[in-house]
Amino acid sequence: MKPFLFVLACGLLAACSSTEVVAPTMNVSLGQQLIDLKKAKDSGALSEKEWEQQKKMLIDSVR
């Protein structure tokens, strides 16, 4: 009986596992991303040059 339960448990665990990778979806508008980027610059987390580069990448990503 124990080998049967072991095989059953292994089968159930294998059925529950998955190799599928699910990417999170982003529902943040471009405007909100730009606001967040500006806040990062204003707080000193980004330099002027980094801010310009990131802003350009965001804007180019929607074109």
Short mmCIF file of C-alpha atoms in Angstrom, two decimals:
data_model
loop_
_atom_site.label_atom_id
_atom_site.label_comp_id
_atom_site.label_asym_id
_atom_site.label_seq_id
_atom_site.Cartn_x
_atom_site.Cartn_y
_atom_site.Cartn_z
CA MET A 1 0.00 0.00 0.00
CA LYS A 2 2.84 2.42 0.83
CA PRO A 3 4.48 2.11 -2.62
CA PHE A 4 1.12 2.86 -4.23
CA LEU A 5 0.63 5.99 -2.10
CA PHE A 6 4.19 7.09 -2.86
CA VAL A 7 3.68 6.69 -6.61
CA LEU A 8 0.32 8.46 -6.39
CA ALA A 9 1.82 11.36 -4.41
CA CYS A 10 4.69 11.69 -6.89
CA GLY A 11 2.25 11.72 -9.78
CA LEU A 12 0.11 14.39 -8.17
CA LEU A 13 3.12 16.56 -7.37
CA ALA A 14 4.44 16.21 -10.91
CA ALA A 15 1.05 17.22 -12.30
CA CYS A 16 1.08 20.37 -10.16
CA SER A 17 4.50 21.51 -11.30
CA SER A 18 4.96 23.45 -14.49
CA THR A 19 7.86 24.74 -16.56
CA GLU A 20 5.71 27.49 -18.05
CA VAL A 21 7.05 30.96 -17.31
CA VAL A 22 4.37 33.58 -16.85
CA ALA A 23 5.48 37.16 -17.32
CA PRO A 24 3.74 39.80 -15.25
CA THR A 25 1.62 42.24 -17.18
CA MET A 26 2.18 45.95 -16.82
CA ASN A 27 -0.82 48.20 -16.92
CA VAL A 28 1.03 51.40 -16.11
CA SER A 29 0.49 54.25 -18.53
CA LEU A 30 3.35 56.05 -20.21
CA GLY A 31 2.37 59.18 -18.32
CA GLN A 32 2.65 57.43 -14.96
CA GLN A 33 6.00 55.93 -15.93
CA LEU A 34 7.28 59.39 -16.85
CA ILE A 35 6.01 60.80 -13.54
CA ASP A 36 7.76 58.00 -11.64
CA LEU A 37 10.93 58.63 -13.61
CA LYS A 38 10.80 62.35 -12.79
CA LYS A 39 10.35 61.55 -9.09
CA ALA A 40 13.42 59.31 -9.26
CA LYS A 41 15.41 62.16 -10.82
CA ASP A 42 14.13 64.71 -8.31
CA SER A 43 15.03 62.44 -5.39
CA GLY A 44 18.58 62.04 -6.71
CA ALA A 45 18.18 58.39 -7.66
CA LEU A 46 18.89 59.29 -11.31
CA SER A 47 21.30 61.82 -12.76
CA GLU A 48 20.14 64.25 -15.42
CA LYS A 49 21.84 62.12 -18.09
CA GLU A 50 20.27 58.87 -16.80
CA TRP A 51 16.86 60.54 -16.64
CA GLU A 52 17.14 61.73 -20.25
CA GLN A 53 18.21 58.25 -21.42
CA GLN A 54 15.40 56.49 -19.55
CA LYS A 55 12.82 59.04 -20.73
CA LYS A 56 13.92 58.56 -24.34
CA MET A 57 13.71 54.76 -24.00
CA LEU A 58 10.17 54.99 -22.59
CA ILE A 59 8.96 57.33 -25.31
CA ASP A 60 10.65 55.31 -28.07
CA SER A 61 9.05 52.10 -26.74
CA VAL A 62 5.55 53.34 -27.65
CA ARG A 63 6.43 54.51 -31.15
#
